[in-house]
């Protein structure tokens, strides 16, 4: 992200706080994809990820006054997303088997994105491998590898020290490597010892 | 919040970069595509007022059920106290002859609140509350917070 973009986003935040709703629309349009990707990678369910996007932007809007312009907006937004997803996963663990859970296991009738079979297969493979990680490792990995956040930004988003982030990413790399190899990606040889 | 403690060494960054490159090469780092029109849907459901007002309204929305529950509890206790100390049918009689709808409901509430007051006046209540609260906290800790505990322990490594 260029300094110009950061300044532009800070200006949109200021305009939104002053009552200009269309300025917030610019932020929503720019980051819907990123927030959806984070939620989908974490929750592993497109419908839940869609609800998550709605709730995360709503939380961002109502807490906009707490945004510090010297930070990147996307980092702040993904931090809100991280908290929401971790909360949802904790709630999911506390729930008894419900009809929603059964529906979750049934094949979705939503039309999938039009991609080649190979791309779909790879996407499923990495998604499966990601789901095998503990929630907090998965979150660190998603923020680092998909969203390219720095160690410091991940530490701020997840309320951790950088050394804890380092440990999680180290273990996440090892676990993902093993999982991808085990799921049939023969070209993926473990190179980092667990 | 997170703190910079200079523990991230160049080899860590290299491992990450190498790993990321491998993921990228294999096509694993593609973003999951949001459903078409999601941004428009999000915007359509956003509050129409300024952020500060929206935050205030949201807080009020969350507080309302708590306030209603607290109000109901206070009302129940008031009826119960009246029923215990003065007359069980007193509050209900003010609203009718005990056979009509509202007065009958109030009479039922008054009678229902009396055992509640008896429980509150029970000598072993503090111990019972302590045990119940302790049990619930332990259960909550085991079910919801154990991963967080593990994270904290890991962060201290």
Coordinates of C-alpha atoms in Angstrom, one line a residue:
Chain A
X1 CA 0.0 0.0 0.0
X2 CA 1.3 3.4 -1.0
X3 CA 1.4 6.4 1.4
X4 CA -1.1 8.0 -0.9
X5 CA -3.6 5.2 -0.5
X6 CA -3.1 5.3 3.3
X7 CA -3.7 9.1 3.3
X8 CA -6.8 8.6 1.0
X9 CA -8.2 6.0 3.5
X10 CA -7.5 8.3 6.4
X11 CA -9.4 11.0 4.6
X12 CA -12.4 8.7 4.0
X13 CA -12.5 7.8 7.6
X14 CA -12.5 11.4 8.6
X15 CA -15.3 12.2 6.1
X16 CA -17.3 9.3 7.4
X17 CA -16.9 10.5 11.0
X18 CA -18.1 13.9 9.8
X19 CA -21.3 12.2 8.4
X20 CA -20.4 11.4 4.8
X21 CA -21.7 7.9 4.3
X22 CA -20.4 7.6 0.7
X23 CA -16.8 7.8 2.0
X24 CA -17.4 4.7 4.1
X25 CA -18.8 3.0 0.9
X26 CA -15.3 3.5 -0.7
X27 CA -13.8 1.5 2.2
X28 CA -16.4 -1.2 2.0
X29 CA -15.9 -1.6 -1.8
X30 CA -12.1 -1.7 -1.4
X31 CA -12.0 -4.3 1.4
X32 CA -15.0 -6.6 1.1
X33 CA -12.9 -9.1 -0.7
X34 CA -10.2 -9.1 2.0
X35 CA -12.6 -9.4 4.8
X36 CA -14.6 -12.2 3.1
X37 CA -11.4 -14.1 2.4
X38 CA -10.3 -13.8 6.0
X39 CA -13.7 -15.0 7.3
X40 CA -14.0 -17.8 4.8
X41 CA -10.5 -19.1 5.5
X42 CA -11.2 -19.0 9.2
X43 CA -14.9 -20.2 9.3
X44 CA -14.7 -22.5 6.3
X45 CA -18.3 -21.7 5.4
X46 CA -19.3 -19.2 2.7
X47 CA -22.7 -18.3 4.2
X48 CA -21.2 -17.7 7.6
X49 CA -18.4 -15.7 6.0
X50 CA -21.0 -13.5 4.3
X51 CA -22.7 -12.8 7.6
X52 CA -19.2 -12.1 9.1
X53 CA -18.5 -9.5 6.5
X54 CA -21.7 -7.7 7.4
X55 CA -21.0 -7.7 11.1
X56 CA -17.3 -6.8 10.8
X57 CA -18.1 -3.7 8.7
X58 CA -20.9 -2.8 11.1
X59 CA -18.4 -3.0 14.0
X60 CA -15.8 -1.1 12.1
X61 CA -18.4 1.7 11.4
X62 CA -19.5 2.0 15.0
X63 CA -15.9 2.0 16.3
X64 CA -14.5 4.2 13.6
X65 CA -13.7 7.0 16.1
X66 CA -11.1 4.6 17.7
X67 CA -9.2 4.2 14.4
X68 CA -5.7 5.8 14.5
X69 CA -4.9 7.3 11.1
X70 CA -1.2 6.4 11.5
X71 CA -2.1 2.7 11.2
X72 CA -3.2 1.0 8.0
X73 CA -7.0 0.8 7.8
X74 CA -6.8 -2.8 6.5
X75 CA -4.8 -3.9 9.5
X76 CA -7.3 -2.4 11.9
X77 CA -10.2 -3.9 9.9
X78 CA -8.6 -7.4 9.9
X79 CA -8.0 -7.1 13.7
X80 CA -11.8 -6.6 14.1
X81 CA -12.3 -9.5 11.7
X82 CA -9.9 -11.7 13.8
X83 CA -11.8 -11.0 17.0
X84 CA -15.1 -11.8 15.4
X85 CA -13.9 -15.0 13.8
X86 CA -12.3 -16.3 17.0
X87 CA -15.5 -15.5 18.9
X88 CA -17.6 -17.3 16.3
X89 CA -15.3 -20.4 16.4
X90 CA -15.5 -20.5 20.2
X91 CA -19.3 -20.2 20.1
X92 CA -19.4 -23.0 17.5
X93 CA -17.5 -25.3 19.9
X94 CA -20.0 -24.5 22.7
X95 CA -23.0 -25.4 20.6
X96 CA -24.7 -28.7 20.6
X97 CA -25.5 -30.3 17.2
X98 CA -28.1 -28.2 15.6
X99 CA -30.0 -28.2 12.3
X100 CA -27.6 -25.5 11.1
X101 CA -24.7 -27.9 11.7
X102 CA -26.4 -30.5 9.6
X103 CA -27.1 -28.0 6.9
X104 CA -23.4 -27.1 7.1
X105 CA -22.4 -30.6 6.1
X106 CA -24.9 -30.9 3.3
X107 CA -23.5 -29.8 -0.2
X108 CA -24.3 -26.2 -0.8
X109 CA -26.6 -25.3 -3.7
X110 CA -24.8 -22.0 -4.2
X111 CA -23.1 -21.6 -7.6
X112 CA -19.4 -21.8 -7.1
X113 CA -16.9 -19.5 -8.8
X114 CA -16.2 -20.4 -12.3
X115 CA -12.7 -21.7 -12.1
X116 CA -10.8 -24.6 -13.6
X117 CA -10.9 -28.0 -12.0
X118 CA -7.3 -27.8 -11.0
X119 CA -7.7 -24.4 -9.3
X120 CA -10.8 -25.7 -7.4
X121 CA -8.9 -28.7 -6.3
X122 CA -6.0 -26.7 -5.1
X123 CA -8.2 -24.2 -3.3
X124 CA -10.0 -27.1 -1.5
X125 CA -6.7 -28.7 -0.7
X126 CA -5.3 -25.6 1.1
X127 CA -8.6 -24.9 2.7
X128 CA -8.6 -28.5 4.1
X129 CA -5.1 -28.1 5.3
X130 CA -5.9 -24.8 7.0
X131 CA -8.8 -26.3 8.8
X132 CA -6.4 -28.8 10.4
X133 CA -4.6 -26.0 12.2
X134 CA -5.6 -24.7 15.7
X135 CA -7.8 -21.5 15.3
X136 CA -5.1 -19.2 16.5
X137 CA -2.4 -20.6 14.3
X138 CA -4.7 -20.5 11.3
X139 CA -5.5 -16.8 12.0
X140 CA -1.8 -15.9 12.1
X141 CA -1.1 -17.9 8.9
X142 CA -4.0 -16.3 7.1
X143 CA -3.0 -12.8 8.1
X144 CA 0.7 -13.4 7.2
X145 CA 0.4 -15.4 4.0
X146 CA -2.8 -14.2 2.4
X147 CA -3.0 -10.7 3.7
X148 CA 0.8 -10.0 3.9
X149 CA 0.6 -8.4 7.3
X150 CA 3.9 -7.8 9.2
X151 CA 4.8 -9.6 12.4
X152 CA 4.1 -6.4 14.3
X153 CA 0.7 -5.9 12.6
X154 CA -0.3 -9.5 13.4
X155 CA 0.8 -9.1 17.0
X156 CA -1.3 -6.0 17.3
X157 CA -4.3 -7.6 15.6
X158 CA -4.2 -10.7 17.8
X159 CA -3.0 -9.0 21.0
X160 CA 0.2 -11.0 21.2
X161 CA 3.9 -10.5 21.4
X162 CA 5.9 -10.8 18.2
X163 CA 7.7 -13.8 19.6
X164 CA 4.3 -15.6 20.1
X165 CA 3.5 -14.7 16.5
X166 CA 6.8 -16.1 15.3
X167 CA 6.2 -19.3 17.2
X168 CA 2.7 -19.7 15.8
X169 CA 3.8 -19.1 12.2
X170 CA 6.7 -21.5 12.6
X171 CA 4.3 -24.2 13.8
X172 CA 1.7 -23.3 11.2
X173 CA 4.2 -23.6 8.4
X174 CA 5.3 -27.0 9.6
X175 CA 1.7 -28.3 10.1
X176 CA 0.6 -26.9 6.7
X177 CA 3.5 -28.6 5.0
X178 CA 2.8 -31.9 6.6
X179 CA -1.0 -31.6 5.9
X180 CA -0.5 -30.6 2.2
X181 CA 1.9 -33.5 1.7
X182 CA -0.6 -35.9 3.4
X183 CA -3.5 -34.6 1.3
X184 CA -1.8 -35.7 -1.8
X185 CA 0.2 -32.7 -3.0
X186 CA 3.2 -34.8 -3.9
X187 CA 5.3 -31.8 -4.9
X188 CA 5.0 -30.4 -1.4
X189 CA 8.0 -31.8 0.5
X190 CA 8.4 -31.0 4.2
X191 CA 11.3 -28.6 4.5
X192 CA 10.7 -27.1 7.9
X193 CA 11.0 -29.5 10.9
X194 CA 7.9 -29.3 13.2
Chain B
X1 CA -1.7 -4.8 22.4
X2 CA 1.3 -6.4 20.7
X3 CA 4.8 -5.2 21.4
X4 CA 7.9 -5.1 19.3
X5 CA 10.5 -7.1 21.1
X6 CA 13.1 -7.6 18.4
X7 CA 12.8 -11.4 18.4
X8 CA 12.0 -11.6 14.7
X9 CA 15.3 -12.6 13.1
X10 CA 16.1 -12.5 9.4
X11 CA 15.9 -16.4 9.1
X12 CA 12.3 -16.2 10.4
X13 CA 11.5 -13.7 7.7
X14 CA 13.3 -15.8 5.1
X15 CA 11.4 -19.0 6.1
X16 CA 8.2 -17.0 5.8
X17 CA 9.1 -15.6 2.4
X18 CA 10.2 -19.0 1.1
X19 CA 7.0 -20.6 2.4
X20 CA 4.8 -17.8 0.9
X21 CA 6.5 -18.2 -2.4
X22 CA 5.9 -21.9 -2.5
X23 CA 2.2 -21.3 -1.7
X24 CA 2.0 -18.7 -4.4
X25 CA 3.6 -20.9 -7.0
X26 CA 1.2 -23.7 -6.3
X27 CA -1.7 -21.3 -6.6
X28 CA -2.8 -21.6 -3.0
X29 CA -2.9 -17.9 -2.1
X30 CA -5.8 -16.9 -4.2
X31 CA -8.4 -15.0 -2.3
X32 CA -11.8 -16.7 -1.8
X33 CA -14.2 -14.8 -4.0
X34 CA -17.0 -13.0 -2.2
X35 CA -20.5 -13.6 -3.7
X36 CA -21.5 -11.0 -6.3
X37 CA -23.0 -7.9 -4.8
X38 CA -21.8 -8.5 -1.3
X39 CA -20.4 -5.0 -0.9
X40 CA -23.8 -3.5 -2.0
X41 CA -25.6 -5.7 0.4
X42 CA -23.3 -4.7 3.3
X43 CA -23.8 -1.0 2.4
X44 CA -27.6 -1.5 2.2
X45 CA -27.6 -2.8 5.8
X46 CA -25.4 -0.1 7.2
X47 CA -26.9 2.4 9.7
X48 CA -28.1 5.6 8.2
X49 CA -26.8 7.8 11.0
X50 CA -23.3 8.9 11.8
X51 CA -20.9 6.4 13.4
X52 CA -21.1 7.9 16.9
X53 CA -24.9 7.8 16.8
X54 CA -25.0 4.3 15.4
X55 CA -22.6 3.1 18.2
X56 CA -24.9 4.7 20.8
X57 CA -28.0 3.0 19.3
X58 CA -26.2 -0.3 19.1
X59 CA -25.2 -0.2 22.8
X60 CA -28.8 0.8 23.7
X61 CA -30.1 -2.2 21.7
X62 CA -27.9 -4.6 23.6
X63 CA -28.7 -3.0 27.0
X64 CA -32.5 -3.1 26.6
X65 CA -33.0 -6.9 27.2
X66 CA -30.8 -6.7 30.3
X67 CA -32.8 -3.7 31.6
X68 CA -36.1 -5.5 30.9
X69 CA -34.9 -8.6 32.7
X70 CA -33.6 -6.6 35.7
X71 CA -36.9 -4.7 35.8
X72 CA -39.0 -7.9 35.8
X73 CA -36.8 -9.3 38.6
X74 CA -37.2 -6.1 40.7
X75 CA -41.0 -6.2 40.1
X76 CA -41.2 -9.9 41.1
X77 CA -39.2 -9.2 44.3
X78 CA -41.4 -6.2 45.2
X79 CA -44.5 -8.3 44.8
X80 CA -43.0 -11.1 46.8
X81 CA -42.0 -8.8 49.6
X82 CA -45.5 -7.3 49.7
X83 CA -47.0 -10.8 49.7
X84 CA -44.7 -12.0 52.5
X85 CA -44.9 -9.0 54.7
X86 CA -48.4 -7.5 54.1
X87 CA -50.9 -9.5 52.1
X88 CA -50.5 -12.0 49.2
X89 CA -53.5 -10.7 47.3
X90 CA -52.9 -7.0 48.0
X91 CA -51.2 -5.9 44.8
X92 CA -53.6 -8.0 42.7
X93 CA -56.6 -6.5 44.4
X94 CA -55.6 -3.0 43.3
X95 CA -56.1 -4.2 39.7
X96 CA -59.4 -6.2 40.0
X97 CA -61.3 -8.8 41.8
X98 CA -58.7 -11.6 41.4
X99 CA -60.8 -13.3 38.7
X100 CA -60.0 -10.8 35.9
X101 CA -57.0 -11.3 33.7
X102 CA -54.4 -8.7 35.0
X103 CA -55.2 -9.1 38.7
X104 CA -55.0 -12.9 38.3
X105 CA -51.6 -12.6 36.6
X106 CA -50.3 -10.3 39.4
X107 CA -51.6 -12.7 42.0
X108 CA -49.8 -15.5 40.3
X109 CA -46.6 -13.4 40.2
X110 CA -46.9 -12.5 43.9
X111 CA -47.3 -16.1 44.8
X112 CA -44.5 -17.2 42.6
X113 CA -42.2 -14.6 44.0
X114 CA -42.7 -15.8 47.6
X115 CA -40.5 -19.0 47.3
X116 CA -37.9 -16.8 45.5
X117 CA -37.8 -14.5 48.6
X118 CA -37.6 -17.5 50.9
X119 CA -34.6 -18.8 48.9
X120 CA -33.0 -15.3 49.2
X121 CA -33.5 -15.4 52.9
X122 CA -32.0 -18.8 53.3
X123 CA -29.0 -19.0 55.7
X124 CA -26.8 -21.0 53.4
X125 CA -27.4 -18.8 50.3
X126 CA -23.9 -17.2 50.1
X127 CA -22.3 -20.7 50.1
X128 CA -24.8 -21.9 47.5
X129 CA -24.2 -18.9 45.3
X130 CA -20.4 -19.3 45.7
X131 CA -20.6 -22.9 44.7
X132 CA -22.9 -22.3 41.7
X133 CA -20.8 -19.3 40.4
X134 CA -17.6 -21.3 40.9
X135 CA -19.0 -24.3 39.0
X136 CA -20.2 -22.1 36.1
X137 CA -16.9 -20.2 35.9
X138 CA -15.0 -23.5 35.8
X139 CA -17.3 -24.9 33.1
X140 CA -17.0 -21.7 31.1
X141 CA -13.2 -21.8 31.5
X142 CA -13.0 -25.5 30.4
X143 CA -15.3 -25.0 27.4
X144 CA -14.4 -21.6 26.1
X145 CA -11.2 -20.3 27.5
X146 CA -8.8 -23.2 27.5
X147 CA -7.4 -22.4 24.0
X148 CA -6.9 -18.8 25.1
X149 CA -5.0 -20.1 28.2
X150 CA -2.9 -22.3 25.9
X151 CA -2.1 -19.2 23.8
X152 CA -1.0 -17.2 26.8
X153 CA 1.3 -20.0 27.9
X154 CA 2.7 -20.3 24.4
X155 CA 3.3 -16.5 24.2
X156 CA 5.4 -16.8 27.4
X157 CA 7.8 -19.3 25.8

